[in-house]
Coordinates of C-alpha atoms in Angstrom, one line a residue:
M1 CA 117.0 112.8 114.8
K2 CA 116.7 110.8 111.7
P3 CA 116.8 112.9 108.3
S4 CA 112.5 112.9 107.4
D5 CA 112.3 111.6 103.7
S6 CA 109.7 114.7 103.6
Y7 CA 109.6 118.7 102.5
L8 CA 108.2 119.6 105.0
G9 CA 109.1 117.4 107.3
Q10 CA 112.8 118.3 106.3
A11 CA 111.7 122.5 106.5
I12 CA 111.0 121.6 109.8
Q13 CA 114.1 119.8 111.1
L14 CA 116.4 121.8 109.3
F15 CA 114.7 125.1 110.8
L16 CA 115.2 123.5 114.1
L17 CA 118.5 123.0 113.8
K18 CA 119.4 126.6 112.3
Q19 CA 117.9 127.7 115.5
G20 CA 119.2 125.4 118.1
Y21 CA 115.7 124.1 119.3
L22 CA 115.1 120.4 120.4
V23 CA 112.0 118.9 118.8
D24 CA 110.6 118.8 122.1
E25 CA 110.6 122.5 123.0
L26 CA 108.2 122.5 119.9
A27 CA 106.2 119.5 120.6
R28 CA 105.8 121.4 124.1
Q29 CA 104.9 124.7 122.5
L30 CA 102.3 122.3 120.2
E31 CA 100.7 120.8 123.5
M32 CA 101.3 117.1 121.9
T33 CA 103.9 114.9 122.5
S34 CA 107.5 115.0 121.1
E35 CA 106.3 111.2 119.8
G36 CA 103.4 112.4 117.7
L37 CA 105.2 115.3 116.4
S38 CA 108.4 113.4 115.2
N39 CA 105.6 110.9 113.6
L40 CA 104.3 114.3 111.8
I41 CA 107.8 115.0 110.8
H42 CA 109.0 111.6 109.4
G43 CA 105.6 111.6 107.8
R44 CA 104.3 108.5 109.7
R45 CA 100.9 110.7 110.4
R46 CA 99.8 113.7 107.8
F47 CA 100.0 117.4 109.4
R48 CA 96.3 118.5 109.0
D49 CA 95.3 121.9 108.6
E50 CA 94.6 122.4 112.0
T51 CA 97.9 121.2 113.1
L52 CA 99.6 123.4 110.5
T53 CA 97.7 126.1 111.7
R54 CA 98.7 125.9 115.3
L55 CA 102.4 125.3 114.1
A56 CA 102.8 128.7 112.8
V57 CA 101.5 130.3 115.7
T58 CA 104.1 128.9 117.9
P59 CA 106.5 131.5 119.0
I60 CA 109.7 129.0 117.6
F61 CA 107.8 129.5 114.2
Q62 CA 106.7 132.8 114.3
Q63 CA 110.4 133.8 114.7
G64 CA 111.3 132.2 111.7
C65 CA 108.7 133.8 109.4
F66 CA 107.2 130.5 109.0
S67 CA 103.4 131.0 107.4
L68 CA 100.3 128.9 107.3
Q69 CA 100.6 129.5 103.5
R70 CA 104.2 127.9 103.6
L71 CA 103.6 125.5 105.8
K72 CA 100.8 124.3 103.3
A73 CA 103.1 125.2 100.1
L74 CA 105.7 122.4 101.3
R75 CA 102.7 119.5 102.3
A76 CA 101.9 120.0 98.8
M77 CA 104.9 119.2 97.7
D78 CA 104.7 116.2 99.7
E79 CA 101.4 115.3 98.4
Y80 CA 101.6 116.2 94.7
N81 CA 104.6 115.8 92.1
L82 CA 105.7 119.6 90.5
N83 CA 103.8 118.7 87.3
E84 CA 100.5 117.9 89.2
L85 CA 101.1 121.4 91.0
I86 CA 102.2 123.2 87.6
L87 CA 98.7 121.8 86.0
A88 CA 96.5 123.1 89.0
V89 CA 98.2 126.2 88.5
V90 CA 96.8 126.2 84.8
E91 CA 93.7 125.7 85.7
Y92 CA 93.1 128.3 88.7
V93 CA 94.5 130.4 85.9
K94 CA 92.0 129.7 83.1
R95 CA 89.3 129.8 85.7
G96 CA 89.9 133.4 86.7
E97 CA 91.3 132.4 89.8
I98 CA 94.1 134.5 89.3
E99 CA 92.0 138.0 89.6
R100 CA 91.0 137.0 93.4
L101 CA 94.5 136.6 94.7
P102 CA 95.2 139.2 97.4
K103 CA 96.1 142.2 96.2
D104 CA 99.9 141.5 97.6
F105 CA 100.5 137.9 96.7
F106 CA 102.8 139.6 93.7
A107 CA 104.9 141.4 96.2
Q108 CA 104.9 138.4 98.9
L109 CA 105.9 136.1 95.9
Q110 CA 108.6 138.5 95.2
E111 CA 109.6 139.0 98.3
E112 CA 110.1 134.8 99.1
L113 CA 112.3 134.8 95.5
E114 CA 114.3 137.5 97.5
K115 CA 114.9 135.6 100.8
N116 CA 118.5 133.3 100.6
G117 CA 118.1 129.7 99.4
F118 CA 117.3 130.0 96.2
P119 CA 120.5 127.8 94.6
P120 CA 122.5 130.3 92.0
A121 CA 122.6 127.0 89.8
L122 CA 118.7 128.2 89.1
A123 CA 118.9 131.6 89.3
D124 CA 118.0 131.9 85.6
K125 CA 114.4 130.1 87.2
K126 CA 114.5 132.5 89.9
H127 CA 114.5 135.2 87.4
A128 CA 111.9 134.6 85.8
L129 CA 109.6 133.6 88.2
L130 CA 110.6 137.5 89.2
E131 CA 109.6 138.5 86.0
I132 CA 106.2 136.8 86.2
A133 CA 105.5 138.3 89.9
Q134 CA 106.5 142.4 88.2
S135 CA 104.5 141.9 85.3
S136 CA 101.6 141.0 87.6
P137 CA 99.0 143.9 88.5

């Protein structure tokens, strides 16, 4: 399969490759054609919330701990650049939305940061994010 140009598509492809699954198997679990799934993975069609929800509950993705939140975050990376995402976070914080986060959000953030896959060259950035997570209520 040709590599995807999107963050979400690449994450799906890499996960399937590492787990030894074919796109056809995932497409069957999603009850869609492999061509339809390929169009989503390669960005020819957009992943809708409904499709991401169905993807998150497939046996293949449940095995890999791919949450709906993670899938939506990867889709957001395809739709917005980092500057826009950071500015959006600032706006949320200014409006007091940080107080509405689930009580276990920062524990989840810390867990995500501790998972494998964080490049060693960015250890200082990981440390800064961990400090934010540890200092939050």
